[in-house]
Amino acid sequence: MTAAPAPRPLRRSADDRRAQLVQIGLELLPTTPVQELTIDEVARRAGISRSLLFHYFATKRDYYTAVTRAAADLMLEHLLPPPGAALAEQVTGMLDRYVGWVEAYRESHLAFVRGAAGGDPWVAEVYEETRDRLVAVALDALELPDGPLHRQLVTAWFAFTEDLVGQWTREPTMPRPELLALLRDVLDRLVTR
Amino acid sequence: MTAAPAPRPLRRSADDRRAQLVQIGLELLPTTPVQELTIDEVARRAGISRSLLFHYFATKRDYYTAVTRAAADLMLEHLLPPPGAALAEQVTGMLDRYVGWVEAYRESHLAFVRGAAGGDPWVAEVYEETRDRLVAVALDALELPDGPLHRQLVTAWFAFTEDLVGQWTREPTMPRPELLALLRDVLDRLVTR
DNA sequence: GTAGCTTGTTGAGCGTTGCTCAGCAAGCCG
DNA sequence: CGGCTTGCTGAGCAACGCTCAACAAGCTAC
């Protein structure tokens, strides 16, 4: 019986291995708070020793920060407006895609937000970077000056949006278009003062 | 030299001990994410063995959940309107006291919110209970029916408030009364649709 | 082909930390 | 003094993050 079902290639290139490990982290995200990913579990799933994981990520924190960043990049890539989009439609489009994203990856997204808000400063930083980039794009699309006041307001509106959309996906209290209109309306009223 | 400086009473009553341990947790909160409180550290500060802590709190989770709940109760006690307050002033008063609370206990409060949002479901539950109670009081004071829609809106507004107040304490972009007026205005416009 | 280099990979092991358990001892009652 | 309750401890286990010396796969050079 020489027919080993998965003749698992023993040696991978460094890039392959890193990508695989991060991928495993992403798959584990929805079911496990980032910081509670255990090196043992990840290594087991990858079919490697714990030591190898520490070869690629010097510290456990390095590892789950990388996983968090990968999750954030996936979301950003999906949300950011396409290069040619008209300014006026950028916010509407991002909002629409954001709701779609939360609908599609509810558990993962919740895990990302939670893990981000929770405890670890490194992970929080990744989250804040992501949020700040989205806010910057929104400010730009709204043709607003990028001052502290507007930035605070839009950021807080983003918190509002995150919370409301999260609740809405669990219990839809209004039709989807109405949700989008409400969010857009709150934002417009906030920044036109 | 029989003058032991602190003739630490060796035996405490169960209630005393519990209270002391929770108190130590509260003191550690601002500097340490709840879940990262180590049993060793707490026991050392209390001058007892690790084992005793496990006698009072079967599990580490039990312990820091108790600490979180104590923090939440402190805040609730400070925010909830006094028994005789007029309905119309309850929301304004709570809002005012909330901003005051964040100003006074910035680090502790941030630690509470973070620890709450982060990872652990037990802690998240304490946070959600606290938030729900505040939302319920607000809904009552606004004389709104306690339906899912209004509850979602007020809860999301609370997320907005939490975020904006947090940012504002770090970088005050407007006078305090204006902040209060803005928050109140956003809430009113939200629920009168 | 084999010597030698790079580098992906491992196993043994250490320190910390959450948690268990058997048992000591302080205070109270008879 | 004997016996009971109960606050309390020390030894020790298992899991986990992390280190380190060394093995071995795959490539190039002679």
GROMACS .gro file of C-alpha atoms (C1' of nucleotides) in nm:
model
  446
    1MET     CA    1   0.000   0.000   0.000
    2THR     CA    2   0.228   0.274  -0.117
    3ALA     CA    3  -0.077   0.489  -0.202
    4ALA     CA    4  -0.044   0.762   0.058
    5PRO     CA    5  -0.360   0.967   0.004
    6ALA     CA    6  -0.199   1.306   0.050
    7PRO     CA    7   0.174   1.283  -0.025
    8ARG     CA    8   0.213   1.601   0.174
    9PRO     CA    9   0.513   1.787   0.031
   10LEU     CA   10   0.750   1.795   0.322
   11ARG     CA   11   0.932   2.113   0.234
   12ARG     CA   12   0.752   2.428   0.135
   13SER     CA   13   0.894   2.760   0.032
   14ALA     CA   14   0.900   3.022   0.304
   15ASP     CA   15   0.631   3.230   0.133
   16ASP     CA   16   0.408   2.930   0.083
   17ARG     CA   17   0.439   2.834   0.447
   18ARG     CA   18   0.366   3.181   0.575
   19ALA     CA   19   0.063   3.211   0.351
   20GLN     CA   20  -0.061   2.871   0.460
   21LEU     CA   21  -0.026   2.957   0.828
   22VAL     CA   22  -0.205   3.289   0.791
   23GLN     CA   23  -0.476   3.115   0.589
   24ILE     CA   24  -0.528   2.864   0.870
   25GLY     CA   25  -0.560   3.153   1.110
   26LEU     CA   26  -0.823   3.314   0.891
   27GLU     CA   27  -1.020   2.991   0.882
   28LEU     CA   28  -1.004   2.964   1.259
   29LEU     CA   29  -1.103   3.327   1.316
   30PRO     CA   30  -1.482   3.287   1.309
   31THR     CA   31  -1.478   3.021   1.578
   32THR     CA   32  -1.193   3.146   1.795
   33PRO     CA   33  -1.102   3.485   1.938
   34VAL     CA   34  -0.775   3.580   1.769
   35GLN     CA   35  -0.568   3.588   2.081
   36GLU     CA   36  -0.688   3.244   2.180
   37LEU     CA   37  -0.557   3.078   1.870
   38THR     CA   38  -0.314   2.825   2.012
   39ILE     CA   39   0.016   2.759   1.843
   40ASP     CA   40  -0.042   2.388   1.895
   41GLU     CA   41  -0.371   2.389   1.710
   42VAL     CA   42  -0.243   2.588   1.415
   43ALA     CA   43   0.071   2.377   1.386
   44ARG     CA   44  -0.136   2.060   1.404
   45ARG     CA   45  -0.361   2.180   1.122
   46ALA     CA   46  -0.063   2.273   0.912
   47GLY     CA   47   0.097   1.939   0.982
   48ILE     CA   48   0.413   2.094   1.119
   49SER     CA   49   0.584   2.126   1.453
   50ARG     CA   50   0.526   2.417   1.689
   51SER     CA   51   0.888   2.515   1.644
   52LEU     CA   52   0.840   2.587   1.276
   53LEU     CA   53   0.563   2.831   1.346
   54PHE     CA   54   0.796   3.021   1.573
   55HIS     CA   55   1.047   3.022   1.291
   56TYR     CA   56   0.806   3.224   1.077
   57PHE     CA   57   0.645   3.429   1.353
   58ALA     CA   58   0.885   3.511   1.632
   59THR     CA   59   0.600   3.551   1.876
   60LYS     CA   60   0.244   3.438   1.911
   61ARG     CA   61   0.145   3.801   1.898
   62ASP     CA   62   0.328   3.841   1.568
   63TYR     CA   63   0.126   3.555   1.435
   64TYR     CA   64  -0.222   3.665   1.525
   65THR     CA   65  -0.143   4.024   1.436
   66ALA     CA   66  -0.053   3.897   1.088
   67VAL     CA   67  -0.381   3.705   1.075
   68THR     CA   68  -0.575   4.013   1.183
   69ARG     CA   69  -0.401   4.224   0.923
   70ALA     CA   70  -0.484   3.972   0.655
   71ALA     CA   71  -0.850   3.983   0.756
   72ALA     CA   72  -0.846   4.363   0.752
   73ASP     CA   73  -0.685   4.370   0.408
   74LEU     CA   74  -0.948   4.136   0.271
   75MET     CA   75  -1.220   4.369   0.393
   76LEU     CA   76  -1.050   4.686   0.274
   77GLU     CA   77  -0.998   4.537  -0.070
   78HIS     CA   78  -1.368   4.464  -0.087
   79LEU     CA   79  -1.482   4.801   0.045
   80LEU     CA   80  -1.257   5.057  -0.118
   81PRO     CA   81  -1.415   5.218  -0.421
   82PRO     CA   82  -1.287   5.118  -0.767
   83PRO     CA   83  -1.036   5.368  -0.912
   84GLY     CA   84  -1.269   5.541  -1.154
   85ALA     CA   85  -1.572   5.579  -0.927
   86ALA     CA   86  -1.743   5.919  -0.910
   87LEU     CA   87  -1.690   6.095  -0.578
   88ALA     CA   88  -2.060   6.132  -0.516
   89GLU     CA   89  -2.120   5.757  -0.534
   90GLN     CA   90  -1.822   5.643  -0.335
   91VAL     CA   91  -1.979   5.665   0.009
   92THR     CA   92  -2.302   5.504  -0.105
   93GLY     CA   93  -2.105   5.226  -0.272
   94MET     CA   94  -1.884   5.161   0.029
   95LEU     CA   95  -2.184   5.157   0.256
   96ASP     CA   96  -2.363   4.911   0.032
   97ARG     CA   97  -2.058   4.687   0.008
   98TYR     CA   98  -2.003   4.711   0.383
   99VAL     CA   99  -2.351   4.583   0.457
  100GLY     CA  100  -2.295   4.310   0.200
  101TRP     CA  101  -1.968   4.218   0.365
  102VAL     CA  102  -2.121   4.188   0.709
  103GLU     CA  103  -2.409   3.985   0.569
  104ALA     CA  104  -2.172   3.748   0.393
  105TYR     CA  105  -1.905   3.704   0.659
  106ARG     CA  106  -2.100   3.775   0.973
  107GLU     CA  107  -1.905   3.552   1.207
  108SER     CA  108  -1.565   3.637   1.067
  109HIS     CA  109  -1.638   4.006   1.068
  110LEU     CA  110  -1.767   4.002   1.422
  111ALA     CA  111  -1.458   3.809   1.523
  112PHE     CA  112  -1.241   4.070   1.355
  113VAL     CA  113  -1.414   4.362   1.524
  114ARG     CA  114  -1.417   4.193   1.862
  115GLY     CA  115  -1.063   4.073   1.854
  116ALA     CA  116  -0.968   4.420   1.741
  117ALA     CA  117  -1.142   4.606   2.020
  118GLY     CA  118  -1.026   4.356   2.278
  119GLY     CA  119  -0.727   4.400   2.492
  120ASP     CA  120  -0.425   4.364   2.271
  121PRO     CA  121  -0.285   4.699   2.154
  122TRP     CA  122  -0.119   4.552   1.845
  123VAL     CA  123  -0.444   4.412   1.715
  124ALA     CA  124  -0.628   4.729   1.810
  125GLU     CA  125  -0.379   4.920   1.602
  126VAL     CA  126  -0.456   4.715   1.294
  127TYR     CA  127  -0.823   4.779   1.347
  128GLU     CA  128  -0.775   5.151   1.391
  129GLU     CA  129  -0.560   5.175   1.083
  130THR     CA  130  -0.830   5.005   0.882
  131ARG     CA  131  -1.101   5.229   1.022
  132ASP     CA  132  -0.893   5.540   0.967
  133ARG     CA  133  -0.836   5.451   0.605
  134LEU     CA  134  -1.208   5.408   0.549
  135VAL     CA  135  -1.282   5.735   0.726
  136ALA     CA  136  -1.021   5.914   0.517
  137VAL     CA  137  -1.178   5.788   0.196
  138ALA     CA  138  -1.522   5.893   0.316
  139LEU     CA  139  -1.402   6.241   0.410
  140ASP     CA  140  -1.246   6.273   0.070
  141ALA     CA  141  -1.557   6.156  -0.110
  142LEU     CA  142  -1.770   6.398   0.091
  143GLU     CA  143  -1.534   6.675  -0.012
  144LEU     CA  144  -1.483   6.774   0.350
  145PRO     CA  145  -1.168   6.925   0.495
  146ASP     CA  146  -0.977   6.656   0.689
  147GLY     CA  147  -0.983   6.831   1.026
  148PRO     CA  148  -1.006   6.671   1.372
  149LEU     CA  149  -1.372   6.760   1.413
  150HIS     CA  150  -1.494   6.599   1.093
  151ARG     CA  151  -1.269   6.304   1.144
  152GLN     CA  152  -1.413   6.245   1.491
  153LEU     CA  153  -1.767   6.275   1.367
  154VAL     CA  154  -1.721   6.038   1.074
  155THR     CA  155  -1.532   5.792   1.293
  156ALA     CA  156  -1.810   5.795   1.551
  157TRP     CA  157  -2.063   5.756   1.270
  158PHE     CA  158  -1.866   5.453   1.161
  159ALA     CA  159  -1.905   5.309   1.512
  160PHE     CA  160  -2.277   5.378   1.482
  161THR     CA  161  -2.288   5.204   1.145
  162GLU     CA  162  -2.089   4.906   1.264
  163ASP     CA  163  -2.321   4.857   1.559
  164LEU     CA  164  -2.647   4.910   1.373
  165VAL     CA  165  -2.552   4.689   1.080
  166GLY     CA  166  -2.439   4.421   1.321
  167GLN     CA  167  -2.771   4.427   1.501
  168TRP     CA  168  -2.966   4.451   1.177
  169THR     CA  169  -2.808   4.138   1.031
  170ARG     CA  170  -2.920   3.949   1.338
  171GLU     CA  171  -3.269   4.098   1.341
  172PRO     CA  172  -3.368   4.293   1.029
  173THR     CA  173  -3.599   4.566   1.158
  174MET     CA  174  -3.631   4.740   0.823
  175PRO     CA  175  -3.576   4.672   0.454
  176ARG     CA  176  -3.217   4.684   0.337
  177PRO     CA  177  -3.254   5.000   0.124
  178GLU     CA  178  -3.409   5.182   0.417
  179LEU     CA  179  -3.116   5.086   0.637
  180LEU     CA  180  -2.875   5.224   0.379
  181ALA     CA  181  -3.077   5.545   0.344
  182LEU     CA  182  -3.091   5.593   0.720
  183LEU     CA  183  -2.716   5.549   0.761
  184ARG     CA  184  -2.646   5.784   0.474
  185ASP     CA  185  -2.889   6.038   0.612
  186VAL     CA  186  -2.737   6.033   0.961
  187LEU     CA  187  -2.393   6.088   0.809
  188ASP     CA  188  -2.509   6.379   0.592
  189ARG     CA  189  -2.682   6.553   0.877
  190LEU     CA  190  -2.379   6.504   1.099
  191VAL     CA  191  -2.127   6.665   0.871
  192THR     CA  192  -2.345   6.949   0.745
  193ARG     CA  193  -2.359   7.156   1.058
  194MET     CA  194   1.169   4.300   6.690
  195THR     CA  195   0.817   4.185   6.741
  196ALA     CA  196   0.691   4.497   6.564
  197ALA     CA  197   0.561   4.341   6.244
  198PRO     CA  198   0.448   4.650   6.053
  199ALA     CA  199   0.128   4.502   5.917
  200PRO     CA  200   0.008   4.222   6.145
  201ARG     CA  201  -0.194   4.104   5.848
  202PRO     CA  202  -0.499   3.921   5.987
  203LEU     CA  203  -0.447   3.569   5.867
  204ARG     CA  204  -0.808   3.464   5.847
  205ARG     CA  205  -1.074   3.675   5.679
  206SER     CA  206  -1.441   3.608   5.643
  207ALA     CA  207  -1.547   3.472   5.307
  208ASP     CA  208  -1.725   3.791   5.210
  209ASP     CA  209  -1.431   4.008   5.310
  210ARG     CA  210  -1.196   3.798   5.106
  211ARG     CA  211  -1.416   3.802   4.797
  212ALA     CA  212  -1.457   4.177   4.820
  213GLN     CA  213  -1.085   4.225   4.863
  214LEU     CA  214  -1.003   4.012   4.560
  215VAL     CA  215  -1.255   4.190   4.340
  216GLN     CA  216  -1.121   4.523   4.465
  217ILE     CA  217  -0.769   4.425   4.365
  218GLY     CA  218  -0.901   4.334   4.023
  219LEU     CA  219  -1.064   4.674   3.991
  220GLU     CA  220  -0.740   4.846   4.081
  221LEU     CA  221  -0.552   4.643   3.822
  222LEU     CA  222  -0.812   4.703   3.550
  223PRO     CA  223  -0.679   5.033   3.414
  224THR     CA  224  -0.333   4.893   3.353
  225THR     CA  225  -0.419   4.540   3.248
  226PRO     CA  226  -0.670   4.393   3.004
  227VAL     CA  227  -0.916   4.196   3.218
  228GLN     CA  228  -0.840   3.862   3.070
  229GLU     CA  229  -0.470   3.911   3.125
  230LEU     CA  230  -0.501   3.949   3.500
  231THR     CA  231  -0.285   3.667   3.628
  232ILE     CA  232  -0.393   3.468   3.927
  233ASP     CA  233  -0.038   3.485   4.057
  234GLU     CA  234  -0.033   3.863   4.055
  235VAL     CA  235  -0.369   3.901   4.224
  236ALA     CA  236  -0.287   3.641   4.488
  237ARG     CA  237   0.047   3.806   4.554
  238ARG     CA  238  -0.118   4.144   4.606
  239ALA     CA  239  -0.374   3.991   4.839
  240GLY     CA  240  -0.100   3.813   5.029
  241ILE     CA  241  -0.258   3.473   4.980
  242SER     CA  242  -0.183   3.157   4.787
  243ARG     CA  243  -0.309   3.095   4.435
  244SER     CA  244  -0.512   2.807   4.568
  245LEU     CA  245  -0.724   3.033   4.784
  246LEU     CA  246  -0.826   3.242   4.487
  247PHE     CA  247  -0.952   2.927   4.321
  248HIS     CA  248  -1.144   2.854   4.636
  249TYR     CA  249  -1.348   3.172   4.587
  250PHE     CA  250  -1.357   3.176   4.209
  251ALA     CA  251  -1.367   2.829   4.060
  252THR     CA  252  -1.216   2.953   3.741
  253LYS     CA  253  -1.006   3.243   3.623
  254ARG     CA  254  -1.295   3.339   3.400
  255ASP     CA  255  -1.525   3.346   3.700
  256TYR     CA  256  -1.286   3.585   3.863
  257TYR     CA  257  -1.246   3.841   3.591
  258THR     CA  258  -1.613   3.822   3.505
  259ALA     CA  259  -1.683   3.919   3.866
  260VAL     CA  260  -1.436   4.205   3.837
  261THR     CA  261  -1.599   4.321   3.515
  262ARG     CA  262  -1.940   4.306   3.671
  263ALA     CA  263  -1.821   4.509   3.966
  264ALA     CA  264  -1.688   4.774   3.728
  265ALA     CA  265  -2.015   4.777   3.536
  266ASP     CA  266  -2.216   4.813   3.856
  267LEU     CA  267  -2.007   5.107   3.966
  268MET     CA  268  -2.080   5.282   3.639
  269LEU     CA  269  -2.448   5.198   3.637
  270GLU     CA  270  -2.487   5.326   3.989
  271HIS     CA  271  -2.334   5.653   3.881
  272LEU     CA  272  -2.533   5.689   3.559
  273LEU     CA  273  -2.883   5.579   3.647
  274PRO     CA  274  -3.115   5.869   3.721
  275PRO     CA  275  -3.216   5.933   4.085
  276PRO     CA  276  -3.561   5.791   4.172
  277GLY     CA  277  -3.752   6.118   4.162
  278ALA     CA  278  -3.605   6.265   3.843
  279ALA     CA  279  -3.843   6.404   3.583
  280LEU     CA  280  -3.863   6.191   3.269
  281ALA     CA  281  -3.768   6.479   3.043
  282GLU     CA  282  -3.441   6.538   3.221
  283GLN     CA  283  -3.334   6.178   3.264
  284VAL     CA  284  -3.162   6.139   2.928
  285THR     CA  285  -2.987   6.472   2.955
  286GLY     CA  286  -2.871   6.388   3.305
  287MET     CA  287  -2.743   6.044   3.214
  288LEU     CA  288  -2.560   6.186   2.916
  289ASP     CA  289  -2.400   6.451   3.131
  290ARG     CA  290  -2.299   6.201   3.395
  291TYR     CA  291  -2.170   5.963   3.130
  292VAL     CA  292  -1.934   6.224   2.988
  293GLY     CA  293  -1.827   6.305   3.341
  294TRP     CA  294  -1.762   5.940   3.411
  295VAL     CA  295  -1.545   5.895   3.104
  296GLU     CA  296  -1.357   6.213   3.187
  297ALA     CA  297  -1.293   6.098   3.541
  298TYR     CA  298  -1.210   5.733   3.485
  299ARG     CA  299  -1.082   5.742   3.132
  300GLU     CA  300  -0.838   5.454   3.160
  301SER     CA  301  -1.064   5.232   3.368
  302HIS     CA  302  -1.359   5.297   3.145
  303LEU     CA  303  -1.164   5.229   2.828
  304ALA     CA  304  -1.039   4.908   2.986
  305PHE     CA  305  -1.394   4.810   3.070
  306VAL     CA  306  -1.525   4.876   2.721
  307ARG     CA  307  -1.231   4.708   2.555
  308GLY     CA  308  -1.226   4.405   2.776
  309ALA     CA  309  -1.598   4.385   2.724
  310ALA     CA  310  -1.594   4.396   2.348
  311GLY     CA  311  -1.299   4.167   2.329
  312GLY     CA  312  -1.311   3.800   2.278
  313ASP     CA  313  -1.460   3.648   2.589
  314PRO     CA  314  -1.837   3.589   2.564
  315TRP     CA  315  -1.889   3.600   2.941
  316VAL     CA  316  -1.742   3.943   2.970
  317ALA     CA  317  -1.922   4.058   2.657
  318GLU     CA  318  -2.246   3.948   2.820
  319VAL     CA  319  -2.184   4.170   3.123
  320TYR     CA  320  -2.117   4.460   2.892
  321GLU     CA  321  -2.431   4.397   2.687
  322GLU     CA  322  -2.644   4.369   2.998
  323THR     CA  323  -2.514   4.704   3.117
  324ARG     CA  324  -2.574   4.867   2.782
  325ASP     CA  325  -2.920   4.716   2.753
  326ARG     CA  326  -3.018   4.852   3.092
  327LEU     CA  327  -2.907   5.200   2.996
  328VAL     CA  328  -3.092   5.175   2.665
  329ALA     CA  329  -3.406   5.058   2.842
  330VAL     CA  330  -3.397   5.356   3.076
  331ALA     CA  331  -3.342   5.591   2.783
  332LEU     CA  332  -3.632   5.441   2.588
  333ASP     CA  333  -3.853   5.481   2.891
  334ALA     CA  334  -3.747   5.840   2.949
  335LEU     CA  335  -3.809   5.922   2.584
  336GLU     CA  336  -4.156   5.771   2.622
  337LEU     CA  337  -4.096   5.545   2.325
  338PRO     CA  338  -4.245   5.199   2.279
  339ASP     CA  339  -3.980   4.934   2.358
  340GLY     CA  340  -3.981   4.768   2.015
  341PRO     CA  341  -3.687   4.611   1.832
  342LEU     CA  342  -3.647   4.906   1.594
  343HIS     CA  343  -3.618   5.172   1.859
  344ARG     CA  344  -3.399   4.952   2.071
  345GLN     CA  345  -3.159   4.899   1.782
  346LEU     CA  346  -3.146   5.268   1.704
  347VAL     CA  347  -3.081   5.376   2.060
  348THR     CA  348  -2.823   5.102   2.107
  349ALA     CA  349  -2.641   5.210   1.792
  350TRP     CA  350  -2.662   5.569   1.910
  351PHE     CA  351  -2.502   5.454   2.232
  352ALA     CA  352  -2.214   5.307   2.030
  353PHE     CA  353  -2.189   5.643   1.854
  354THR     CA  354  -2.183   5.823   2.186
  355GLU     CA  355  -1.928   5.591   2.338
  356ASP     CA  356  -1.695   5.639   2.044
  357LEU     CA  357  -1.736   6.013   2.013
  358VAL     CA  358  -1.699   6.080   2.384
  359GLY     CA  359  -1.393   5.857   2.391
  360GLN     CA  360  -1.232   6.053   2.110
  361TRP     CA  361  -1.342   6.385   2.253
  362THR     CA  362  -1.179   6.322   2.591
  363ARG     CA  363  -0.852   6.260   2.409
  364GLU     CA  364  -0.887   6.562   2.181
  365PRO     CA  365  -1.168   6.807   2.267
  366THR     CA  366  -1.285   6.940   1.932
  367MET     CA  367  -1.571   7.140   2.076
  368PRO     CA  368  -1.689   7.280   2.410
  369ARG     CA  369  -1.845   7.030   2.646
  370PRO     CA  370  -2.201   7.172   2.627
  371GLU     CA  371  -2.188   7.158   2.250
  372LEU     CA  372  -2.087   6.793   2.264
  373LEU     CA  373  -2.382   6.717   2.489
  374ALA     CA  374  -2.619   6.911   2.262
  375LEU     CA  375  -2.491   6.731   1.954
  376LEU     CA  376  -2.534   6.388   2.109
  377ARG     CA  377  -2.881   6.475   2.232
  378ASP     CA  378  -2.976   6.615   1.894
  379VAL     CA  379  -2.859   6.307   1.704
  380LEU     CA  380  -3.064   6.089   1.937
  381ASP     CA  381  -3.377   6.299   1.900
  382ARG     CA  382  -3.358   6.305   1.524
  383LEU     CA  383  -3.297   5.931   1.517
  384VAL     CA  384  -3.602   5.829   1.713
  385THR     CA  385  -3.848   6.084   1.569
  386ARG     CA  386  -3.891   5.938   1.228
  387DG     C1'  387   2.854   1.111  -0.758
  388DT     C1'  388   2.981   1.330  -0.366
  389DA     C1'  389   3.121   1.724  -0.100
  390DG     C1'  390   2.932   2.130   0.083
  391DC     C1'  391   2.616   2.496   0.140
  392DT     C1'  392   2.163   2.687   0.242
  393DT     C1'  393   1.748   2.657   0.478
  394DG     C1'  394   1.309   2.428   0.591
  395DT     C1'  395   1.218   2.146   0.977
  396DT     C1'  396   1.211   1.890   1.420
  397DG     C1'  397   1.244   1.712   1.927
  398DA     C1'  398   1.375   1.787   2.370
  399DG     C1'  399   1.313   2.085   2.720
  400DC     C1'  400   1.238   2.522   3.019
  401DG     C1'  401   0.935   2.871   3.263
  402DT     C1'  402   0.484   3.036   3.340
  403DT     C1'  403   0.014   2.985   3.433
  404DG     C1'  404  -0.448   2.787   3.508
  405DC     C1'  405  -0.620   2.441   3.802
  406DT     C1'  406  -0.659   2.015   4.147
  407DC     C1'  407  -0.625   1.789   4.574
  408DA     C1'  408  -0.507   1.619   5.006
  409DG     C1'  409  -0.440   1.803   5.426
  410DC     C1'  410  -0.305   2.166   5.782
  411DA     C1'  411  -0.463   2.489   6.128
  412DA     C1'  412  -0.753   2.873   6.323
  413DG     C1'  413  -1.139   2.958   6.569
  414DC     C1'  414  -1.564   2.793   6.797
  415DC     C1'  415  -1.851   2.467   7.052
  416DG     C1'  416  -1.925   2.101   7.388
  417DC     C1'  417  -0.943   1.840   7.584
  418DG     C1'  418  -1.201   1.643   7.175
  419DG     C1'  419  -1.441   1.744   6.769
  420DC     C1'  420  -1.636   2.035   6.415
  421DT     C1'  421  -1.638   2.386   6.055
  422DT     C1'  422  -1.386   2.638   5.730
  423DG     C1'  423  -1.020   2.960   5.580
  424DC     C1'  424  -0.602   2.846   5.388
  425DT     C1'  425  -0.158   2.625   5.190
  426DG     C1'  426   0.201   2.342   4.922
  427DA     C1'  427   0.302   2.010   4.607
  428DG     C1'  428   0.221   1.894   4.171
  429DC     C1'  429  -0.005   1.818   3.694
  430DA     C1'  430  -0.115   1.972   3.215
  431DA     C1'  431  -0.120   2.313   2.866
  432DC     C1'  432   0.105   2.665   2.641
  433DG     C1'  433   0.446   3.012   2.475
  434DC     C1'  434   0.908   3.000   2.354
  435DT     C1'  435   1.433   2.848   2.290
  436DC     C1'  436   1.799   2.591   2.101
  437DA     C1'  437   2.092   2.263   1.910
  438DA     C1'  438   2.084   1.969   1.545
  439DC     C1'  439   1.888   1.698   1.147
  440DA     C1'  440   1.792   1.662   0.657
  441DA     C1'  441   1.602   1.808   0.194
  442DG     C1'  442   1.733   2.017  -0.206
  443DC     C1'  443   2.052   2.280  -0.467
  444DT     C1'  444   2.512   2.393  -0.669
  445DA     C1'  445   3.015   2.297  -0.761
  446DC     C1'  446   3.377   2.014  -0.851
   0.00000   0.00000   0.00000
